[in-house]
Tab-separated table of C-alpha atoms and ligand atoms in Angstrom:
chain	number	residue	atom	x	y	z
A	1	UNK	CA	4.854	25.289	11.507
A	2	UNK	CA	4.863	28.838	9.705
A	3	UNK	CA	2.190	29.262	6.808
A	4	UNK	CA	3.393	30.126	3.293
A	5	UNK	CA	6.794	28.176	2.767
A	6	UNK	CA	9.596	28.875	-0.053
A	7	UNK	CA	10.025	26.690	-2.532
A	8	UNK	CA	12.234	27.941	-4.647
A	9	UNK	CA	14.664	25.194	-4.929
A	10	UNK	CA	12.177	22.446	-5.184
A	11	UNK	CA	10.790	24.397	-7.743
A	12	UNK	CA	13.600	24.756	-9.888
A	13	UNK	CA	14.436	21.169	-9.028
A	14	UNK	CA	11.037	20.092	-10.592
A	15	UNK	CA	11.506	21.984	-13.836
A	16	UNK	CA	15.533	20.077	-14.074
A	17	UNK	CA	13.625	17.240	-13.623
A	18	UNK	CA	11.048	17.444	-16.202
A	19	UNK	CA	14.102	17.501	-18.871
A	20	UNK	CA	15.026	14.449	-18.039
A	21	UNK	CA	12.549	11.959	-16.171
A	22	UNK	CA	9.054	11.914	-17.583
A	23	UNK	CA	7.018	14.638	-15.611
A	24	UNK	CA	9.651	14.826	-13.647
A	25	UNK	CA	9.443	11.664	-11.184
A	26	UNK	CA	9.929	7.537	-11.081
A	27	UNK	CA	6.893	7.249	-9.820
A	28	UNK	CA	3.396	8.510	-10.970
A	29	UNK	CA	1.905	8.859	-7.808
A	30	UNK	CA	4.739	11.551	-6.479
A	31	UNK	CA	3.660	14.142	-8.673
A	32	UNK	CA	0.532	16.219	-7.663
A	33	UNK	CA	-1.754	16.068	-10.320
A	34	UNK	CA	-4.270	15.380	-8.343
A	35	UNK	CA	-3.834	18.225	-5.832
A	36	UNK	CA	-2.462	20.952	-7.475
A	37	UNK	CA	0.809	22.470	-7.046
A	38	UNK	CA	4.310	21.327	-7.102
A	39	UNK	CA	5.728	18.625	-4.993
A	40	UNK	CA	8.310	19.487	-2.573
A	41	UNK	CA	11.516	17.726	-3.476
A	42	UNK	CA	12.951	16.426	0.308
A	43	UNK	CA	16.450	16.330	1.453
A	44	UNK	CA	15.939	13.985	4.511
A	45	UNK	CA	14.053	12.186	6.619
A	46	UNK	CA	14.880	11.534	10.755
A	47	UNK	CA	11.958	10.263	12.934
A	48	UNK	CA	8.432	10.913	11.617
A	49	UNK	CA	9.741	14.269	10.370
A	50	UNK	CA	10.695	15.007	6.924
A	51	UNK	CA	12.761	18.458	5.105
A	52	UNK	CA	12.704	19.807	2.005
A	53	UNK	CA	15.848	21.076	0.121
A	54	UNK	CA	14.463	24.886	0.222
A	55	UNK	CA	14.791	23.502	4.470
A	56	UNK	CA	11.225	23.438	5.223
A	57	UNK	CA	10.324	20.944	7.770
A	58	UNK	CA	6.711	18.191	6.985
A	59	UNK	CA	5.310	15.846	10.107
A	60	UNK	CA	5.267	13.096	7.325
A	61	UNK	CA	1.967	10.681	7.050
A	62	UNK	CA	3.433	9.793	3.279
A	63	UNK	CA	5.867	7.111	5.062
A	64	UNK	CA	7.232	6.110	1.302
A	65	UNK	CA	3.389	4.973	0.505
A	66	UNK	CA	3.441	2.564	3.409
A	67	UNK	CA	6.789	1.120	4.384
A	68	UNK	CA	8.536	3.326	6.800
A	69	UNK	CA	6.438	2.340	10.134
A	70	UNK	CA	9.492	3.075	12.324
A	71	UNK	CA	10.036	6.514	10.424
A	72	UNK	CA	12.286	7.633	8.475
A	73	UNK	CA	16.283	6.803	9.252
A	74	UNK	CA	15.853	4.468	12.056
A	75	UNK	CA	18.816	3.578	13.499
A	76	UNK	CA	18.572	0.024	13.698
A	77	UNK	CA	17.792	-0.106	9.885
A	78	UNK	CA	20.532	2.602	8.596
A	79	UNK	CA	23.056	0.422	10.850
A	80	UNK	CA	21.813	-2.696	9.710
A	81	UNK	CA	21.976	-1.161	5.788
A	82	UNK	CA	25.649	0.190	6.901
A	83	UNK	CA	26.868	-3.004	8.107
A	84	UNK	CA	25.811	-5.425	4.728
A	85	UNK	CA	27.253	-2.387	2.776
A	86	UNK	CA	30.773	-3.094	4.005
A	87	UNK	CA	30.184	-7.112	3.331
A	88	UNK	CA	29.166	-6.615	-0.302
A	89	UNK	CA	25.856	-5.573	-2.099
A	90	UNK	CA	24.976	-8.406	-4.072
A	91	UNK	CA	26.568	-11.725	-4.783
A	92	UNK	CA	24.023	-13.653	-7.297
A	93	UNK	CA	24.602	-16.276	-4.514
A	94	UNK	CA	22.715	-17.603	-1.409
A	95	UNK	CA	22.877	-15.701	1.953
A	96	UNK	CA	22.041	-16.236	5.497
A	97	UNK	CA	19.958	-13.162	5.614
A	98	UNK	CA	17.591	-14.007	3.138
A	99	UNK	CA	16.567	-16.771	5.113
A	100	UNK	CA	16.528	-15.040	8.414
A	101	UNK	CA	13.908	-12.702	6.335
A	102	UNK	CA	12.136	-15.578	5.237
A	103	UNK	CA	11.762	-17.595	8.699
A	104	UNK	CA	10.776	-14.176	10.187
A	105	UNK	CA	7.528	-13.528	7.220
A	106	UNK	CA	6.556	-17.890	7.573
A	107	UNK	CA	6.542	-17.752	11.254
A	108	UNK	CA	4.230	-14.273	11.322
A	109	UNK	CA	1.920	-14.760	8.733
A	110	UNK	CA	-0.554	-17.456	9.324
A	111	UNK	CA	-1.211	-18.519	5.282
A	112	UNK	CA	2.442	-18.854	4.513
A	113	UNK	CA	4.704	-21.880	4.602
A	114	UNK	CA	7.258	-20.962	2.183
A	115	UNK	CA	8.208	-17.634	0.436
A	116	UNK	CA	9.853	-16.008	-2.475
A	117	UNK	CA	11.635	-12.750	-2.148
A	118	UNK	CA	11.319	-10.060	-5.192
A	119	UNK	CA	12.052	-6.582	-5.440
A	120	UNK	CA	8.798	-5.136	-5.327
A	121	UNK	CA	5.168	-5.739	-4.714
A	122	UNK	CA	4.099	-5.441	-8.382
A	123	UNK	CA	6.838	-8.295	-8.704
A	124	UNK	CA	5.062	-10.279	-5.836
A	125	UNK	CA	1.340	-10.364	-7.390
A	126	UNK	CA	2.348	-10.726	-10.701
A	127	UNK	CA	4.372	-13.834	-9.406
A	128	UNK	CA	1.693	-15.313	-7.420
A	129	UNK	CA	-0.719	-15.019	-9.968
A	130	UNK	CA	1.245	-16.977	-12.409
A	131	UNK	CA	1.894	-19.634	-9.595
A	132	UNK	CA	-2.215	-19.493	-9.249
A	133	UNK	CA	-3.227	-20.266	-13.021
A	134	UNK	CA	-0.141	-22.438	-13.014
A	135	UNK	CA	-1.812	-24.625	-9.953
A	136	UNK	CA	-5.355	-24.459	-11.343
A	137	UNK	CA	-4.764	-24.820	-14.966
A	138	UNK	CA	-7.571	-21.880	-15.598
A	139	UNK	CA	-6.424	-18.501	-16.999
A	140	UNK	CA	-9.062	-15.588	-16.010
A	141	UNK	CA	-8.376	-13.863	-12.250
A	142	UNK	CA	-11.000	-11.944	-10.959
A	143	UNK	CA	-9.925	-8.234	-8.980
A	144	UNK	CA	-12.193	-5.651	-7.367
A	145	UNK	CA	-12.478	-2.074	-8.875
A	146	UNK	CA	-9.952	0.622	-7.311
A	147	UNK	CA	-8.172	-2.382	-5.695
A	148	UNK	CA	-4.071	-1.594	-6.848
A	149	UNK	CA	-1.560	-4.859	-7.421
A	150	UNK	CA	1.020	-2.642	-9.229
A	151	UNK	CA	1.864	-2.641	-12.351
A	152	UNK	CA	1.831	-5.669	-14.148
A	153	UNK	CA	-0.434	-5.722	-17.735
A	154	UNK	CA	-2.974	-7.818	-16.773
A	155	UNK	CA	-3.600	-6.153	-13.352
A	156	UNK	CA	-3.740	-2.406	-14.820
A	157	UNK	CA	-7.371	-2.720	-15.100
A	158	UNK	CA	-10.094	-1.481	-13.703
A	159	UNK	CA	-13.959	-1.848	-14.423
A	160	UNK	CA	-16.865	-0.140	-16.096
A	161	UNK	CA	-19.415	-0.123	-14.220
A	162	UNK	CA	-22.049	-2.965	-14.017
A	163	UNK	CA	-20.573	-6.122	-12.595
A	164	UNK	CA	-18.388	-8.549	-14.383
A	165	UNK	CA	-17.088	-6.834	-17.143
A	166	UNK	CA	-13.931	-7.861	-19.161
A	167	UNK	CA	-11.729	-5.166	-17.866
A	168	UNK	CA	-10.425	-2.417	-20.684
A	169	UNK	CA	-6.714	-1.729	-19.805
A	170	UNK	CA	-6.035	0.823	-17.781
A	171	UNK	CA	-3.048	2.111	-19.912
A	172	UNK	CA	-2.498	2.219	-23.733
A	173	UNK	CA	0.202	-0.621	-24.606
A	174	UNK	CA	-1.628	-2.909	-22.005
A	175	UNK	CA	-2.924	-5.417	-24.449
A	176	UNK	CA	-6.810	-5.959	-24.982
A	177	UNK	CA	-6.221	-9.844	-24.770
A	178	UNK	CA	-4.387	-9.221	-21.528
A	179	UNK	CA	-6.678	-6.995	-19.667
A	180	UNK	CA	-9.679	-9.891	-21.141
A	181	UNK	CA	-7.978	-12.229	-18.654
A	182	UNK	CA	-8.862	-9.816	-15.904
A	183	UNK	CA	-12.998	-9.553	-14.689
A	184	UNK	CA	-13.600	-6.587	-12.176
A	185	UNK	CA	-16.460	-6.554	-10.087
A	186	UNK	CA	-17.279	-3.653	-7.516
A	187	UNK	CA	-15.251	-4.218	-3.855
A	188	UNK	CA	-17.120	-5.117	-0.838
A	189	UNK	CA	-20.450	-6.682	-3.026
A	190	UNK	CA	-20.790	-10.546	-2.316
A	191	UNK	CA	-23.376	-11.294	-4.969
A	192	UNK	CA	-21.252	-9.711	-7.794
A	193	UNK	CA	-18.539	-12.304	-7.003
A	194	UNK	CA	-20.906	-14.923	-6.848
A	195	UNK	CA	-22.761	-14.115	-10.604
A	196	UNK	CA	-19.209	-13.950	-11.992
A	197	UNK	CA	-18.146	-17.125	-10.891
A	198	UNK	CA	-21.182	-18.511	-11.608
A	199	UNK	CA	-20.881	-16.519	-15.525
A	200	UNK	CA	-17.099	-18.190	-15.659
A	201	UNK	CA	-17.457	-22.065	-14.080
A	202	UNK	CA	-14.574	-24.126	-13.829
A	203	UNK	CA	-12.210	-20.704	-16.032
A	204	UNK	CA	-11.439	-18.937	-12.758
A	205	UNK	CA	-7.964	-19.333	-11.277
A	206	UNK	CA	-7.907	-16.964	-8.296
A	207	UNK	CA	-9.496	-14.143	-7.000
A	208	UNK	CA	-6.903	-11.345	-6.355
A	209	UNK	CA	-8.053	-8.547	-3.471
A	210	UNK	CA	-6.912	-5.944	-0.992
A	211	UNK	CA	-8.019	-7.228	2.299
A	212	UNK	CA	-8.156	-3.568	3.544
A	213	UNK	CA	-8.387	-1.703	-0.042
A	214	UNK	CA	-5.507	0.828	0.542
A	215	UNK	CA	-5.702	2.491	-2.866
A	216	UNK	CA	-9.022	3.870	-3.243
A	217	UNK	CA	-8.929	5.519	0.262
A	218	UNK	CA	-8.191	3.249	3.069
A	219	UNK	CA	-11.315	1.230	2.918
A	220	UNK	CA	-11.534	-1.661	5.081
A	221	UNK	CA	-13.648	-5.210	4.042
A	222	UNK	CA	-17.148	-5.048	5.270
A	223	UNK	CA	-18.003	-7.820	7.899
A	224	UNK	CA	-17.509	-11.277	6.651
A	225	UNK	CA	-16.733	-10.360	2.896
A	226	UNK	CA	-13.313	-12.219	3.634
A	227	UNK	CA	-14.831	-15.467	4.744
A	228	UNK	CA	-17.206	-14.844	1.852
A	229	UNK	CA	-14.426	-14.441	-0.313
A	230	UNK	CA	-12.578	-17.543	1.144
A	231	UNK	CA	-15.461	-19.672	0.997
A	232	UNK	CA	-16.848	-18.819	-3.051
A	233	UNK	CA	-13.381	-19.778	-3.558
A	234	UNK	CA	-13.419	-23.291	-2.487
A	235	UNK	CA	-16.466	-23.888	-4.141
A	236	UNK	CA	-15.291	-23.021	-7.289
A	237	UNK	CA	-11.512	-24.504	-6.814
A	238	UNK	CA	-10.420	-20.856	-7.335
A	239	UNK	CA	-7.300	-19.655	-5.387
A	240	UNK	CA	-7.488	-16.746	-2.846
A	241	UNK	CA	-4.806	-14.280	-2.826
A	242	UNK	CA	-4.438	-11.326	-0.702
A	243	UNK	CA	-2.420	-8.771	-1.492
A	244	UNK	CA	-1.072	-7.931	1.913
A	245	UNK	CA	1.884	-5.485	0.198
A	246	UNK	CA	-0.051	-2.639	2.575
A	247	UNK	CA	-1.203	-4.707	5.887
A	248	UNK	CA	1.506	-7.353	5.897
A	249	UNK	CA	3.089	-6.211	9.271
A	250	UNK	CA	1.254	-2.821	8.816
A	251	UNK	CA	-2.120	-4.000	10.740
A	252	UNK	CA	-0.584	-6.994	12.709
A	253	UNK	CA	2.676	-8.950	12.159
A	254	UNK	CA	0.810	-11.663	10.423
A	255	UNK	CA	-1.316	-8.899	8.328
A	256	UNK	CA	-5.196	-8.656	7.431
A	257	UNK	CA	-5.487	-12.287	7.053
A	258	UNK	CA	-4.486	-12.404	11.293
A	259	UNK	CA	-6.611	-9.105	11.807
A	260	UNK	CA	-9.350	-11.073	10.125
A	261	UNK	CA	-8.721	-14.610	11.004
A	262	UNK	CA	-9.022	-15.743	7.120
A	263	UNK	CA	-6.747	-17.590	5.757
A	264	UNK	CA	-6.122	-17.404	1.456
A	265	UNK	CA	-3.974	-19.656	-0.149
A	266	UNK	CA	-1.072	-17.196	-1.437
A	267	UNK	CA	-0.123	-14.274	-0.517
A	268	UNK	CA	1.472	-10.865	-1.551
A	269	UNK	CA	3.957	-8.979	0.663
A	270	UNK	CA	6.179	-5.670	-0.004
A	271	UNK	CA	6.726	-2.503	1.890
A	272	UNK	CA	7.015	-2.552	5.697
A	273	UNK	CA	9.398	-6.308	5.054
A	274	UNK	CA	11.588	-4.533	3.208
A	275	UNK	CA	12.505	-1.424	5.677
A	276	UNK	CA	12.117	1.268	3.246
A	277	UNK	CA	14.386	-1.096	0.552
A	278	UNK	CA	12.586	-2.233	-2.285
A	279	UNK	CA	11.283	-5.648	-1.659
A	280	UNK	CA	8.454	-7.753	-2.130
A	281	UNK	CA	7.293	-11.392	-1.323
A	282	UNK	CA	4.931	-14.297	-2.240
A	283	UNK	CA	4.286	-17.045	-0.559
A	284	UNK	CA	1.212	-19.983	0.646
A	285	UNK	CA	0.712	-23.663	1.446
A	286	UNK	CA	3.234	-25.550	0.678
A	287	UNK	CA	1.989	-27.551	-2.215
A	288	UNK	CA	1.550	-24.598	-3.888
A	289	UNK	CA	5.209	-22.793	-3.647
A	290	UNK	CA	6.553	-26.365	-4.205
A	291	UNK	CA	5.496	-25.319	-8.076
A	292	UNK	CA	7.890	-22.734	-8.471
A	293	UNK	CA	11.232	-23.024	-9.676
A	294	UNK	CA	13.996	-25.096	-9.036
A	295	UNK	CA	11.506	-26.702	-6.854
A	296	UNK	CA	8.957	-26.849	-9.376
A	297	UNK	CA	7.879	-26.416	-12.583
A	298	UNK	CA	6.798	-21.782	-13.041
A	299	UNK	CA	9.421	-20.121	-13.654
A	300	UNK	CA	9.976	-17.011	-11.873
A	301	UNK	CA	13.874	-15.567	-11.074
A	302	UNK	CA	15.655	-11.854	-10.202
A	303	UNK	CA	19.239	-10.691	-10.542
A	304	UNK	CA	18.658	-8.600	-7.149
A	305	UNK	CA	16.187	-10.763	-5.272
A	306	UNK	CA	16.819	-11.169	-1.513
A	307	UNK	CA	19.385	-8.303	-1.745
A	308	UNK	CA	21.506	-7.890	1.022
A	309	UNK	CA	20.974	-4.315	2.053
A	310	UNK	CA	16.911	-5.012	1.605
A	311	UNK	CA	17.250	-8.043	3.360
A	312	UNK	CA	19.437	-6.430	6.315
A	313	UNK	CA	16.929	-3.591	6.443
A	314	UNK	CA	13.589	-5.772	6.362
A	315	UNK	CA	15.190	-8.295	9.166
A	316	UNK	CA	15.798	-4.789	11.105
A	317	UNK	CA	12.608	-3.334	10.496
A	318	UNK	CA	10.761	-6.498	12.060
A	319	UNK	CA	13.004	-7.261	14.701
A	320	UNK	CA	12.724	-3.726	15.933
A	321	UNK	CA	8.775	-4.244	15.580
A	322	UNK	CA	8.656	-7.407	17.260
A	323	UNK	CA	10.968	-6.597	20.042
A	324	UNK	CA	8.515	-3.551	21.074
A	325	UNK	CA	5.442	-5.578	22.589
A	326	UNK	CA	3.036	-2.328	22.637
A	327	UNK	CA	4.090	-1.714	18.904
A	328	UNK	CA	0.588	-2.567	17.146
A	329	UNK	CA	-1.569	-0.761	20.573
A	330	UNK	CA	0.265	1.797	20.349
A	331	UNK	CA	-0.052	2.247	16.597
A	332	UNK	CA	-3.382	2.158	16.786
A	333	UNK	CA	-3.505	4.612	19.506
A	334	UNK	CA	-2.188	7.218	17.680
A	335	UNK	CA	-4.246	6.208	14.390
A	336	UNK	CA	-7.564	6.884	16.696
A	337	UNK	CA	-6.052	9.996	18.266
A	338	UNK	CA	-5.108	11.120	14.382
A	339	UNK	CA	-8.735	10.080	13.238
A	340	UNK	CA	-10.725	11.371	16.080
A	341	UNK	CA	-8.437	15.014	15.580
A	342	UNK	CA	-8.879	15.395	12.055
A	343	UNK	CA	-12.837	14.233	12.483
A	344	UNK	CA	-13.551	16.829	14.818
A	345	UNK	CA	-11.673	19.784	13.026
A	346	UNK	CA	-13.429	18.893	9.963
A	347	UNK	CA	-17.224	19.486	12.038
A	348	UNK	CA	-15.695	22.426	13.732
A	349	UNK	CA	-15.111	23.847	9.974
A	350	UNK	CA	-18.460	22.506	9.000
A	351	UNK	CA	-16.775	20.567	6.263
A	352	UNK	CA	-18.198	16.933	5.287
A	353	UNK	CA	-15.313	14.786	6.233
A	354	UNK	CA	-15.718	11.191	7.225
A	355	UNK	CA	-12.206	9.664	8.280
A	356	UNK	CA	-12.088	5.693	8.131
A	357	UNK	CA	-9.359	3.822	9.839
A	358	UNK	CA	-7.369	0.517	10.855
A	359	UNK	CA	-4.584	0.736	13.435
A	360	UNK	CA	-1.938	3.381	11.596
A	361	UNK	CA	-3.516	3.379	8.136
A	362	UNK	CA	-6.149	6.181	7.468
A	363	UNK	CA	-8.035	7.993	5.292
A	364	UNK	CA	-9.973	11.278	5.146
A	365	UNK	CA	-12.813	11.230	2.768
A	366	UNK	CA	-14.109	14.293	2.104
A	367	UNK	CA	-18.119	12.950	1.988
A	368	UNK	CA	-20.679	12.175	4.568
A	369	UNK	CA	-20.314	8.583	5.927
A	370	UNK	CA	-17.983	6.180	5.019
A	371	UNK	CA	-17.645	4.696	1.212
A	372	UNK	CA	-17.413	0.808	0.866
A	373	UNK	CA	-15.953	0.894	-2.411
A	374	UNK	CA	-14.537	2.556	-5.083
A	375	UNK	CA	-17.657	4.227	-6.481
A	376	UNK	CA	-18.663	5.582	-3.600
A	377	UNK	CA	-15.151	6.783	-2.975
A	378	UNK	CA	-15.050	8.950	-6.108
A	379	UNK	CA	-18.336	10.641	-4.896
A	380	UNK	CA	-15.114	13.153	-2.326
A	381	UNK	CA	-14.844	16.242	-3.012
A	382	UNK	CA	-11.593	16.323	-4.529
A	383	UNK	CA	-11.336	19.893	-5.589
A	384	UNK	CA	-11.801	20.403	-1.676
A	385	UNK	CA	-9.175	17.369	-0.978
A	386	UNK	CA	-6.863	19.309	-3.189
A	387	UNK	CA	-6.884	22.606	-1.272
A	388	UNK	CA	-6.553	20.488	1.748
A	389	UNK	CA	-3.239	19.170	0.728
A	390	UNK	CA	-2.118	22.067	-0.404
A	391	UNK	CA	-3.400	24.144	2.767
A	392	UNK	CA	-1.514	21.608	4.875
A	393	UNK	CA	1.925	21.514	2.717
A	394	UNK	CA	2.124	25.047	2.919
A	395	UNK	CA	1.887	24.436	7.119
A	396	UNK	CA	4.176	22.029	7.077
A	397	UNK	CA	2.300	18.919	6.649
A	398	UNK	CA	2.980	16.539	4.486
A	399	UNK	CA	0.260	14.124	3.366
A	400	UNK	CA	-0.360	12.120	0.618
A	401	UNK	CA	-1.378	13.970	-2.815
A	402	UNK	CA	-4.494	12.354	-3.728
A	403	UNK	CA	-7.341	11.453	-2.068
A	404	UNK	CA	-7.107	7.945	-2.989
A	405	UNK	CA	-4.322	7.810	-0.930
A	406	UNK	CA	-3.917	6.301	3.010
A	407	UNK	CA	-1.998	8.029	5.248
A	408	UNK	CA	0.330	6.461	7.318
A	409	UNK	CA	1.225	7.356	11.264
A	410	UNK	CA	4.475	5.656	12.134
A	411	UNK	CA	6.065	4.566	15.468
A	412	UNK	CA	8.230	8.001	15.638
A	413	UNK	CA	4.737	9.930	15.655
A	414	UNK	CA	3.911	10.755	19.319
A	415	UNK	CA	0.805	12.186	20.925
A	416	UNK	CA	2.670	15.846	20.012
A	417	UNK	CA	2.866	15.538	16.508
A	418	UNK	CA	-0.701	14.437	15.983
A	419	UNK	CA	-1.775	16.980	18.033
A	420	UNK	CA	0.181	19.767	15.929
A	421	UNK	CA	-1.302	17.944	12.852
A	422	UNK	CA	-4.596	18.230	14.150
A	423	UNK	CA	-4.295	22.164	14.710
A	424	UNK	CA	-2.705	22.516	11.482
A	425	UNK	CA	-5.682	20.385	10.061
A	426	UNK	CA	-8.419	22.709	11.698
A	427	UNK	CA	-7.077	25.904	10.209
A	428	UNK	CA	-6.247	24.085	6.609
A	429	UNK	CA	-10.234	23.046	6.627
A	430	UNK	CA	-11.338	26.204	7.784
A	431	UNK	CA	-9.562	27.722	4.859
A	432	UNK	CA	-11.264	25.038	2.936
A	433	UNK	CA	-14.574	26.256	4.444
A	434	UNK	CA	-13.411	29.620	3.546
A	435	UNK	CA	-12.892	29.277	0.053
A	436	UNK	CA	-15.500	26.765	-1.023
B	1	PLP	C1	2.245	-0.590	-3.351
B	1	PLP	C2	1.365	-1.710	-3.686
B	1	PLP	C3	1.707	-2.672	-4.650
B	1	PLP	C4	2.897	-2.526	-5.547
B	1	PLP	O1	4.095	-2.528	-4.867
B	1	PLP	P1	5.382	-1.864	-5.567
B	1	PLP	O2	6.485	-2.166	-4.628
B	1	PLP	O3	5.054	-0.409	-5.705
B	1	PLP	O4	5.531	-2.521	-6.892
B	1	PLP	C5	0.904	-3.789	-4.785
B	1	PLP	N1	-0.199	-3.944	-4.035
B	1	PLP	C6	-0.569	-3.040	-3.113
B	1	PLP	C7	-1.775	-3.288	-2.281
B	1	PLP	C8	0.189	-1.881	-2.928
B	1	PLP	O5	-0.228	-0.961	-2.055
């Protein structure tokens, strides 16, 4: 954990990149606009450990944005990945192990009687959300501001402020008249749900949310919002979808809607099922998946879906989990221990840091008190966030590079590593203190 790293290499494996992948990365979200700084270009991963190629080693809390909750290289996945290898990659026909990952997600998650596999989770809401206008016959969906479903059109949109506006896209080349289909109201606020389906009788087809909100910050749902959520629903004869593509195994096996004992009508999976292989998944009540093709009557289809390598590491991945009975205590042992650590380093430093938390998944805002939604999220101090990450990178720390991130502890984190985090944390925010 020496200060002050080289990063040559990465550095000159940035610029390479730049020339041919826009800003240099697949993803937007790996770069670090938000905190400043390059990002370190990694060689490896082994355990909850990850290295760069300049060889500098990071205790990881990215975890690939979510799925890796064994760490990184487990065995039982890369010899589960191995061993489909050597059978073939894809066939375009069925397999055995695309059931065995399906039996595995209907018997764990309570809402779910039959499931389609995709490739991703952006796949899996966009999916589901045709399925829900399909079943209802209406055409708006109503999302909560800072609440992420990927990147489908109609989802890239966020709100202005004052409740139930028509969204504006998000992106240019996201149509006006798709984004219209899309009303935002503020996460965690009862009423403003409740004035927009009143505004919109009988046009709503489902209401699309985060159970815990894992893209603004990791910000949980405020006592009985769910079952508020559940029950505006059924008034209105408006579908419930939770998009579980974070929590789904990540907060129980059987995700938020087990954590909070409410139960929507389709749901949205991705991530920790697939192992660290792109996957994603949608499923509900059976009369509803009965709509979707050959079955039924929405079309949905994918050249790759229910790969074998994804679906050999996703059937690893929650075997191992389920095999370890203390998996989810013990989780959530080292989430608190995380929490607690970086909560008391940040009052040591006299630095306004208020870390909120379920099991593994965390976030440090840097604010007094918790924020309940989005709004209140952006109120951080992100220039200090920013020197943060950087002040933690450079100690061999790897977190996520915004803070409207969640961090992620995995089951190869032990009481060691968060305590070496937590030391590195308390000098990073004194430097913090230092500077600001
Ligand atoms: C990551 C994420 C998605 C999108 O999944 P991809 O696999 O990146 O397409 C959707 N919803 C939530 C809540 C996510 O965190």
């Amino acid at each position: 954990m020496t200060a002050s790293h080289q990063h040559e290499r990465s550095d000159a494996l940035m610029e390479r990149a730049r020339r041919v992948l826009p800003g240099g990365v697949n993803s937007p979200v790996r770069a670090y606009r938000a905190v400043g700084g390059e990002p370190v270009v990694l060689a490896g991963g082994s355990g909850a450990l990850v290295t760069d190629v300049d060889g500098n080693e990071y205790i990881d809390y990215v975890a690939s944005f979510g799925p890796l909750i064994l760490g990184h290289a487990h065995p039982a996945v890369v010899g589960a990945v191995r061993d489909a290898a050597e059978r073939g990659t894809s066939f375009g026909a069925p397999t055995e192990a695309e059931t065995e990952l399906a039996e595995r997600i209907v018997e764990a998650v309570p809402s779910i009687e039959l499931v389609r596999l995709v490739n991703s989770g952006t796949e899996a809401t966009m999916s589901a959300l045709r399925l829900a206008r399909a079943a209802t016959g209406r055409d708006l969906i109503l999302k909560f501001d800072g609440c992420y479903h990927g990147h489908a059109d109609g989802l890239l949109a966020s709100a202005g402020s004052g409740v139930a506006t028509f969204a504006l896209p998000d992106s240019p080349g996201v149509p006006e008249a798709f984004a219209a289909q899309t009303l935002v109201v503020p996460f965690n606020d009862l009423d403003a749900v409740e004035r927009t389906f009143a505004a919109h009788a009988g046009a709503i087809a489902c209401v699309i949310v985060e159970p815990v909100a894992g893209n603004m910050g990791l910000i949980p749902a405020a006592d009985g919002y769910l079952a508020g959520l559940r029950d505006i629903c059924d008034r209105h004869d408006a579908l419930l979808l939770f998009d579980e593509v974070i929590t789904g195994f990540r907060v129980a096996p059987g995700g938020a809607q087990q954590h909070f004992e409410v139960t929507p009508d389709l749901t949205a999976l991705g991530k920790v099922i697939g192992g660290g292989l792109p996957v994603g998944a949608y499923g509900g009540r059976l009369d509803l998946m009965e709509r979707m093709a050959p079955q039924g009557d929405v079309y949905q289809a994918g050249t790759l879906s229910g790969n074998p390598l994804a679906t050999a590491a996703g059937i690893a991945a929650l075997d191992t989990l389920a095999a370890d009975e203390g998996a989810y205590a013990r989780l959530d042992e080292l989430g608190a221990r995380l929490q607690e650590g970086l909560a008391g380093a940040a009052a040591d430093a006299g630095i306004a840091l208020s870390v909120s938390r379920i099991g593994s998944a965390l976030t440090p805002f840097f604010r007094d008190g918790l924020p309940g939604d989005y709004a209140a999220a952006r109120e951080c101090d992100l220039d200090a966030f920013g020197r943060f990450h950087r002040a933690m990178l450079e100690r061999g720390v790897l977190a996520p590079p915004s803070q409207f991130e969640t961090w992620f502890v995995s089951l190869a984190h032990d009481e060691d590593l968060i305590d070496r985090t937590v030391a590195v944390a308390a000098e990073a925010l004194a430097e913090v203190a230092a500077s600001g």
